[in-house]
Coordinates of C-alpha atoms (C1' of nucleotides) in Angstrom, one line a residue:
Chain A
X1 CA 116.7 142.3 188.0
X2 CA 113.2 143.0 187.5
X3 CA 111.0 142.6 190.3
X4 CA 107.7 141.0 191.0
X5 CA 105.8 140.7 187.9
X6 CA 102.3 141.0 189.0
X7 CA 101.2 141.2 185.6
X8 CA 97.7 141.9 185.3
X9 CA 97.5 139.8 182.3
X10 CA 95.9 137.2 184.3
X11 CA 95.4 134.8 181.6
X12 CA 93.1 132.5 183.1
X13 CA 92.6 130.1 180.5
X14 CA 92.6 131.9 177.4
X15 CA 92.4 135.5 177.8
X16 CA 95.5 136.5 176.4
X17 CA 94.8 135.8 173.0
X18 CA 96.7 138.7 171.7
X19 CA 96.8 137.5 168.3
X20 CA 100.3 137.9 167.7
X21 CA 100.8 137.8 164.2
X22 CA 103.8 135.9 163.9
X23 CA 105.3 137.1 160.9
X24 CA 108.5 135.4 161.3
X25 CA 111.1 137.8 160.6
X26 CA 114.2 136.6 159.5
X27 CA 116.9 137.3 161.8
X28 CA 118.5 140.1 160.2
X29 CA 121.6 141.2 161.9
X30 CA 123.4 143.2 159.5
X31 CA 127.1 143.1 159.3
X32 CA 126.9 146.8 159.2
X33 CA 128.0 148.7 162.1
X34 CA 130.3 147.4 164.6
X35 CA 133.2 145.3 163.9
X36 CA 134.0 144.5 160.5
X37 CA 135.4 141.3 161.6
X38 CA 134.9 138.2 159.6
X39 CA 131.9 137.0 161.4
X40 CA 132.3 133.8 159.8
X41 CA 130.5 132.0 162.4
X42 CA 127.4 133.9 162.1
X43 CA 124.9 131.2 162.1
X44 CA 125.4 129.0 165.0
X45 CA 128.5 128.3 166.8
X46 CA 129.1 124.7 166.4
X47 CA 130.9 124.2 169.5
X48 CA 132.1 127.0 171.4
X49 CA 131.6 126.9 175.0
X50 CA 130.0 123.6 175.0
X51 CA 129.1 124.2 178.5
X52 CA 126.0 122.6 179.5
X53 CA 125.2 121.9 176.0
X54 CA 124.5 118.5 175.3
X55 CA 126.8 116.9 173.1
X56 CA 125.9 113.9 174.8
X57 CA 128.4 112.0 176.2
X58 CA 127.1 108.8 175.7
X59 CA 123.5 109.2 175.0
X60 CA 121.0 111.5 174.0
X61 CA 120.2 114.0 176.5
X62 CA 116.7 113.6 175.7
X63 CA 115.3 110.2 176.0
X64 CA 111.8 110.9 176.5
X65 CA 111.5 113.7 178.8
X66 CA 115.0 114.3 179.4
X67 CA 114.6 116.5 182.3
X68 CA 117.7 115.1 183.8
X69 CA 119.7 117.7 182.2
X70 CA 121.1 120.4 184.2
X71 CA 120.1 120.5 187.7
X72 CA 122.5 122.6 189.3
X73 CA 121.6 125.9 190.7
X74 CA 118.1 126.8 191.2
X75 CA 116.1 126.0 188.3
X76 CA 112.5 126.6 188.6
X77 CA 110.8 125.6 185.6
X78 CA 108.6 122.9 186.7
X79 CA 105.0 123.4 187.1
X80 CA 104.8 121.7 190.3
X81 CA 106.7 122.8 193.3
X82 CA 107.2 119.5 194.9
X83 CA 104.6 117.3 196.0
X84 CA 102.8 116.4 193.0
X85 CA 100.3 114.2 194.4
X86 CA 97.7 116.5 195.3
X87 CA 95.6 118.4 193.0
X88 CA 96.8 121.9 192.8
X89 CA 100.4 122.4 192.5
X90 CA 101.4 125.1 190.4
X91 CA 104.8 126.3 190.0
X92 CA 105.7 128.4 192.9
X93 CA 105.5 131.5 191.1
X94 CA 109.0 132.5 191.2
X95 CA 108.4 136.1 191.0
X96 CA 104.9 136.7 192.0
X97 CA 103.6 135.9 188.7
X98 CA 100.1 135.8 189.4
X99 CA 99.1 134.1 186.4
X100 CA 98.3 130.8 188.0
X101 CA 95.9 129.0 186.0
X102 CA 93.6 126.7 187.8
X103 CA 93.5 124.0 185.4
X104 CA 96.5 122.7 187.1
X105 CA 94.7 119.6 188.0
X106 CA 94.9 118.5 184.5
X107 CA 98.6 118.7 184.4
X108 CA 99.4 115.5 186.0
X109 CA 97.6 112.5 184.9
X110 CA 96.7 113.0 181.3
X111 CA 94.1 110.6 180.6
X112 CA 94.9 109.5 177.2
X113 CA 91.4 109.0 176.2
X114 CA 90.4 112.4 177.4
X115 CA 92.7 114.2 175.1
X116 CA 91.5 114.9 171.7
X117 CA 88.3 113.3 171.1
X118 CA 87.8 111.2 168.1
X119 CA 85.8 113.8 166.4
X120 CA 88.1 116.7 166.3
X121 CA 91.6 115.7 165.6
X122 CA 93.3 118.6 164.2
X123 CA 91.4 121.5 165.7
X124 CA 92.9 122.1 169.0
X125 CA 90.5 124.6 170.3
X126 CA 92.0 127.0 172.7
X127 CA 89.5 125.8 175.2
X128 CA 90.5 122.3 174.9
X129 CA 92.4 120.6 177.6
X130 CA 94.8 119.3 175.1
X131 CA 95.7 122.8 174.1
X132 CA 96.2 123.9 177.6
X133 CA 98.4 121.0 178.3
X134 CA 100.5 121.6 175.3
X135 CA 100.8 125.2 176.2
X136 CA 101.8 124.6 179.7
X137 CA 104.4 122.1 178.8
X138 CA 105.8 124.4 176.2
X139 CA 105.9 127.2 178.7
X140 CA 108.0 125.0 180.9
X141 CA 110.2 124.1 178.1
X142 CA 110.6 127.7 177.2
X143 CA 111.6 128.7 180.6
X144 CA 114.1 125.9 180.7
X145 CA 115.5 126.7 177.4
X146 CA 116.0 130.3 178.2
X147 CA 117.6 129.6 181.4
X148 CA 120.0 127.4 179.7
X149 CA 120.7 130.1 177.2
X150 CA 121.3 132.6 179.9
X151 CA 123.7 130.3 181.6
X152 CA 125.5 129.7 178.4
X153 CA 125.9 133.3 177.7
X154 CA 127.2 134.0 181.1
X155 CA 129.6 131.2 180.8
X156 CA 130.9 132.6 177.6
X157 CA 131.4 135.9 179.1
X158 CA 133.3 134.5 182.0
X159 CA 135.4 132.5 179.7
X160 CA 136.2 135.5 177.6
X161 CA 137.3 137.4 180.7
X162 CA 139.4 134.5 181.9
X163 CA 141.0 134.2 178.6
X164 CA 141.7 137.9 178.5
X165 CA 143.4 137.6 181.9
X166 CA 145.4 134.7 180.9
X167 CA 146.4 136.4 177.8
X168 CA 147.7 139.2 179.7
X169 CA 149.7 136.9 181.9
X170 CA 151.1 135.2 178.9
X171 CA 152.1 138.5 177.3
X172 CA 154.0 139.3 180.4
X173 CA 155.7 136.0 180.5
X174 CA 156.7 136.5 176.9
X175 CA 158.2 139.9 177.7
X176 CA 160.2 138.4 180.5
X177 CA 161.5 135.6 178.4
X178 CA 162.3 137.9 175.6
X179 CA 164.2 140.1 177.9
X180 CA 166.1 137.1 179.3
X181 CA 167.0 136.0 175.9
X182 CA 168.3 139.4 175.1
X183 CA 170.4 139.4 178.2
X184 CA 171.8 136.0 177.6
X185 CA 172.6 136.8 174.1
X186 CA 174.3 140.0 175.1
X187 CA 176.2 138.2 177.8
X188 CA 177.2 135.5 175.4
X189 CA 178.5 137.9 172.8
X190 CA 180.5 139.6 175.5
X191 CA 181.9 136.3 176.5
X192 CA 182.6 135.6 172.9
X193 CA 184.6 138.8 172.6
X194 CA 186.3 138.1 175.8
X195 CA 187.3 134.8 174.6
X196 CA 188.7 136.3 171.6
X197 CA 190.6 138.8 173.6
X198 CA 191.8 136.2 175.8
X199 CA 192.9 134.2 172.9
X200 CA 194.6 137.1 171.5
X201 CA 196.2 137.9 174.8
X202 CA 197.3 134.4 175.2
X203 CA 198.8 134.3 171.8
X204 CA 200.7 137.5 172.4
X205 CA 201.7 136.4 175.8
X206 CA 203.4 133.3 174.8
Chain B
X1 CA 119.5 153.1 150.6
X2 CA 117.9 150.2 151.9
X3 CA 115.0 151.1 153.9
X4 CA 113.4 153.1 151.3
X5 CA 111.0 150.8 149.6
X6 CA 107.5 150.3 150.7
X7 CA 104.9 152.8 151.1
X8 CA 104.9 155.0 153.9
X9 CA 101.6 153.8 154.9
X10 CA 101.6 154.2 158.6
X11 CA 98.7 153.3 160.6
X12 CA 96.3 152.9 158.0
X13 CA 93.3 152.8 159.9
X14 CA 92.2 150.2 157.7
X15 CA 88.9 150.1 156.5
X16 CA 89.0 146.6 155.7
X17 CA 89.5 145.6 159.1
X18 CA 89.2 142.0 159.6
X19 CA 88.3 142.3 163.0
X20 CA 87.2 138.9 162.9
X21 CA 89.9 137.0 161.6
X22 CA 92.8 136.4 159.7
X23 CA 95.1 139.0 159.2
X24 CA 97.5 137.1 157.4
X25 CA 100.0 139.4 156.5
X26 CA 100.9 138.8 153.1
X27 CA 104.5 139.1 153.1
X28 CA 104.9 142.6 152.0
X29 CA 108.5 143.6 152.0
X30 CA 110.7 141.4 150.2
X31 CA 113.3 140.1 152.4
X32 CA 115.6 141.0 149.7
X33 CA 119.1 141.3 150.6
X34 CA 120.8 139.0 152.9
X35 CA 119.8 136.2 155.0
X36 CA 117.9 133.8 153.2
X37 CA 117.1 132.1 156.2
X38 CA 113.8 130.9 157.4
X39 CA 111.4 132.0 155.0
X40 CA 108.7 130.5 157.0
X41 CA 106.5 133.4 157.0
X42 CA 103.0 133.5 157.1
X43 CA 101.0 130.9 156.3
X44 CA 99.1 130.6 159.3
X45 CA 97.5 133.0 161.3
X46 CA 97.1 132.7 164.9
X47 CA 93.6 132.1 164.8
X48 CA 92.6 134.7 167.0
X49 CA 89.2 134.8 166.2
X50 CA 88.1 132.0 168.2
X51 CA 88.4 133.7 171.2
X52 CA 87.7 137.2 171.8
X53 CA 84.4 136.8 173.1
X54 CA 84.0 133.3 173.9
X55 CA 86.5 133.3 176.5
X56 CA 85.5 134.0 179.8
X57 CA 87.3 136.6 181.5
X58 CA 85.1 139.1 180.2
X59 CA 87.9 139.9 178.3
X60 CA 88.7 142.8 176.4
X61 CA 87.8 142.2 172.9
X62 CA 91.3 141.7 172.0
X63 CA 92.0 144.0 169.4
X64 CA 93.5 142.3 166.6
X65 CA 97.0 142.9 166.4
X66 CA 97.7 143.0 162.8
X67 CA 100.8 144.7 161.9
X68 CA 102.6 144.2 158.8
X69 CA 105.8 142.6 159.1
X70 CA 108.3 145.1 159.0
X71 CA 111.7 144.5 159.9
X72 CA 114.0 143.8 157.1
X73 CA 117.5 143.2 157.6
X74 CA 119.6 145.5 159.4
X75 CA 117.9 147.7 161.6
X76 CA 114.6 148.6 160.6
X77 CA 112.5 148.6 163.5
X78 CA 110.4 151.5 162.6
X79 CA 106.9 151.2 161.8
X80 CA 104.5 153.9 161.3
X81 CA 105.2 157.2 159.9
X82 CA 104.3 160.1 161.7
X83 CA 100.9 161.2 161.2
X84 CA 99.3 160.0 164.2
X85 CA 96.7 162.4 164.7
X86 CA 95.6 164.1 167.6
X87 CA 95.4 162.6 170.9
X88 CA 98.7 162.6 172.1
X89 CA 101.2 165.1 171.2
X90 CA 103.4 162.8 169.7
X91 CA 106.7 163.7 168.5
X92 CA 106.7 164.1 164.8
X93 CA 107.9 160.8 164.2
X94 CA 111.3 161.1 162.9
X95 CA 111.2 158.1 160.8
X96 CA 108.4 156.9 158.8
X97 CA 108.0 153.5 157.5
X98 CA 105.8 150.8 156.8
X99 CA 103.5 148.9 158.9
X100 CA 100.0 149.3 158.6
X101 CA 98.1 149.0 161.6
X102 CA 94.5 148.8 161.4
X103 CA 93.0 150.3 164.3
X104 CA 89.7 150.1 162.9
X105 CA 88.0 149.6 166.1
X106 CA 89.3 152.8 167.5
X107 CA 87.5 154.8 165.0
X108 CA 84.3 153.9 166.5
X109 CA 83.4 155.6 169.6
X110 CA 85.0 153.3 172.1
X111 CA 83.8 152.6 175.4
X112 CA 83.0 155.7 177.2
X113 CA 85.9 155.3 179.5
X114 CA 88.3 154.7 176.7
X115 CA 89.3 158.2 176.2
X116 CA 91.1 159.3 179.1
X117 CA 89.4 161.9 180.9
X118 CA 91.1 164.8 182.6
X119 CA 90.5 163.3 185.9
X120 CA 92.1 159.9 185.4
X121 CA 95.2 160.0 183.4
X122 CA 96.1 156.6 184.3
X123 CA 93.6 154.4 182.7
X124 CA 94.9 153.7 179.3
X125 CA 92.3 151.5 178.0
X126 CA 93.4 148.9 175.6
X127 CA 91.2 150.4 173.0
X128 CA 92.7 153.8 173.2
X129 CA 94.9 155.2 170.6
X130 CA 97.3 156.2 173.1
X131 CA 97.7 152.7 174.2
X132 CA 98.2 151.4 170.8
X133 CA 100.8 154.0 170.1
X134 CA 102.7 153.2 173.2
X135 CA 102.5 149.5 172.5
X136 CA 103.8 149.9 169.0
X137 CA 106.6 152.1 170.1
X138 CA 107.6 149.6 172.7
X139 CA 107.5 146.8 170.3
X140 CA 109.9 148.6 168.2
X141 CA 112.1 149.3 171.1
X142 CA 112.0 145.7 172.1
X143 CA 113.0 144.5 168.7
X144 CA 115.8 146.9 168.7
X145 CA 117.0 145.9 172.1
X146 CA 116.9 142.3 171.3
X147 CA 118.8 142.8 168.1
X148 CA 121.4 144.6 170.1
X149 CA 121.6 141.8 172.6
X150 CA 122.0 139.2 169.9
X151 CA 124.8 141.2 168.4
X152 CA 126.5 141.5 171.7
X153 CA 126.3 137.9 172.4
X154 CA 127.7 137.1 169.0
X155 CA 130.5 139.5 169.5
X156 CA 131.4 138.0 172.8
X157 CA 131.5 134.6 171.3
X158 CA 133.7 135.7 168.6
X159 CA 135.9 137.5 171.1
X160 CA 136.2 134.4 173.1
X161 CA 137.3 132.4 170.1
X162 CA 139.8 135.0 169.1
X163 CA 141.2 135.1 172.5
X164 CA 141.5 131.4 172.5
X165 CA 143.4 131.4 169.3
X166 CA 145.7 134.1 170.4
X167 CA 146.2 132.3 173.6
X168 CA 147.4 129.3 171.8
X169 CA 149.8 131.4 169.7
X170 CA 151.2 132.9 172.8
X171 CA 151.7 129.6 174.4
X172 CA 153.7 128.5 171.4
X173 CA 155.8 131.6 171.5
X174 CA 156.5 131.0 175.2
X175 CA 157.5 127.5 174.5
X176 CA 159.9 128.7 171.8
X177 CA 161.4 131.4 174.0
X178 CA 161.8 129.0 176.8
X179 CA 163.6 126.6 174.6
X180 CA 165.8 129.4 173.4
X181 CA 166.6 130.5 176.9
X182 CA 167.5 126.9 177.8
X183 CA 169.8 126.6 174.8
X184 CA 171.5 129.9 175.4
X185 CA 172.0 129.0 179.1
X186 CA 173.4 125.7 178.1
X187 CA 175.7 127.3 175.6
X188 CA 176.7 129.9 178.1
X189 CA 177.5 127.4 180.7
X190 CA 179.7 125.6 178.2
X191 CA 181.4 128.8 177.4
X192 CA 181.8 129.4 181.0
X193 CA 183.5 126.1 181.6
X194 CA 185.6 126.7 178.5
X195 CA 186.7 130.0 179.9
X196 CA 187.7 128.4 183.1
X197 CA 189.6 125.8 181.3
X198 CA 191.2 128.5 179.2
X199 CA 192.1 130.4 182.3
X200 CA 193.5 127.4 183.8
X201 CA 195.4 126.5 180.8
X202 CA 196.7 130.1 180.5
X203 CA 197.8 130.0 184.1
X204 CA 199.6 126.9 183.7
X205 CA 201.1 128.0 180.5
X206 CA 202.7 131.0 181.8
Chain C
dG1 C1' 102.6 109.8 160.7
dT2 C1' 102.7 111.0 165.8
dT3 C1' 104.4 112.8 170.1
dA4 C1' 107.3 115.2 173.2
dC5 C1' 110.8 118.5 173.8
dC6 C1' 113.8 122.4 172.2
dT7 C1' 114.5 127.0 170.1
dT8 C1' 113.4 131.3 168.6
dG9 C1' 111.0 135.6 167.3
dC10 C1' 107.2 138.2 168.8
dG11 C1' 104.1 141.1 171.5
dC12 C1' 102.7 142.3 176.3
dA13 C1' 103.5 144.5 180.6
dA14 C1' 106.4 145.8 184.5
dT15 C1' 110.4 148.1 185.5
dG16 C1' 114.7 150.9 184.6
dT17 C1' 117.2 154.5 182.6
dT18 C1' 117.6 158.6 180.0
dT19 C1' 115.9 163.0 178.5
dA20 C1' 113.2 167.1 178.2
dT21 C1' 110.4 170.3 180.4
Chain D
dA1 C1' 115.1 169.2 192.4
dA2 C1' 110.7 167.2 190.5
dT3 C1' 108.2 165.3 186.6
dA4 C1' 106.6 163.3 182.8
dA5 C1' 107.4 161.4 178.3
dA6 C1' 110.4 158.5 175.6
dC7 C1' 113.2 154.8 175.2
dA8 C1' 115.6 150.4 177.0
dT9 C1' 115.5 145.9 179.4
dT10 C1' 113.6 141.9 181.0
dG11 C1' 110.4 137.9 182.3
dC12 C1' 106.6 135.7 180.4
dG13 C1' 103.5 133.2 177.4
dC14 C1' 102.3 132.2 172.5
dA15 C1' 103.0 130.0 168.2
dA16 C1' 105.8 128.2 164.6
dG17 C1' 109.6 125.6 163.3
dG18 C1' 113.0 121.9 164.1
dT19 C1' 114.6 117.4 165.9
dA20 C1' 114.6 112.9 167.8
dA21 C1' 112.4 108.6 169.2

DNA sequence: GTTACCTTGCGCAATGTTTAT
DNA sequence: AATAAACATTGCGCAAGGTAA
């Protein structure tokens, strides 16, 4: 639960810069400590949980823009808060989040011709509108993706808990049934003996 | 084992400072064991140079980040070794490892306000060594924390799968037992009738 | 080849928690 | 009990893949 994030980073158009180096590190995750379990599914879980995950059902979730994906609960990635018509319309800053960039006006109608001028195709200067647009879109995508991941994780946890509970119930049921079987068996064996005794008695009697 | 290789460089206040540009971290550290994975690595550097000055914001000259890519498999979030001189009374760095940071710019007499003066402890200029140290330590902590989180998630997923399996097994067991109970009951009822018949027969007989 | 979106690891900064002093 | 330093978490944006249309 963090709180307002009044980051001072400001970031008004490029400041951040931070030069992150990006050295891609390769997901290490040693088997080492903790659970020596098989871990066979290390990489990705093919299915598991499924949850909100696509798998389509008919079509690709994506279809240009997708966006129709999950829309339950409050999702707040979207740069605009509602009325997109007017110029400014930044995301409502869910948590303070002062960042607000004022290039917002560019977000909506991307004049095709304006983007990327003929001369500089592959440069993508950080000052370019194109760059800013890409960044902003990616930021939205990132927020969305993480939200999804969070939900998925939560779901998995809940599922695990549920399963644990059910497991417990099943165990109890099994105990009960086992006990019942024992009782019946015992009873039956008694009956069996009784019958024999009866038979014997009958034979003797007559 | 593990961990060992690599020099214990630690904050090499590098002389070669590329302040302007490219840090390309030449893949030091062989990924060696485990996880082939991505291999993406380096090739591109986040062109930081374009920006420091050009960008409005008066921005701080964005100290280049640099950093060697540490992090090999397992847990190895540990960068510098301990000789961080002066300034802060840092703990003698328990673990020393790679990472060479180049704080070149700090060597120069930074902005007058950079060094925190007795009066204002809370400044922490981005150029200060103190700042850099804090950041680096935090980065390590972050990597560690995320690694932990990843492991936890994975574990939860595995647990859920296991539980699901076990659940299935239990269900089968229950079915079996139920069936058995039914059979026994049926058998018993037959026996019961038989007994009655026997009793009747016996009564009639004598 | 191009474009748009999705994922993922990273560093930053704010915030939380633990641990010494 | 009060503090400060150290470490842990978390949301965020960036950049580098990856994938599909």
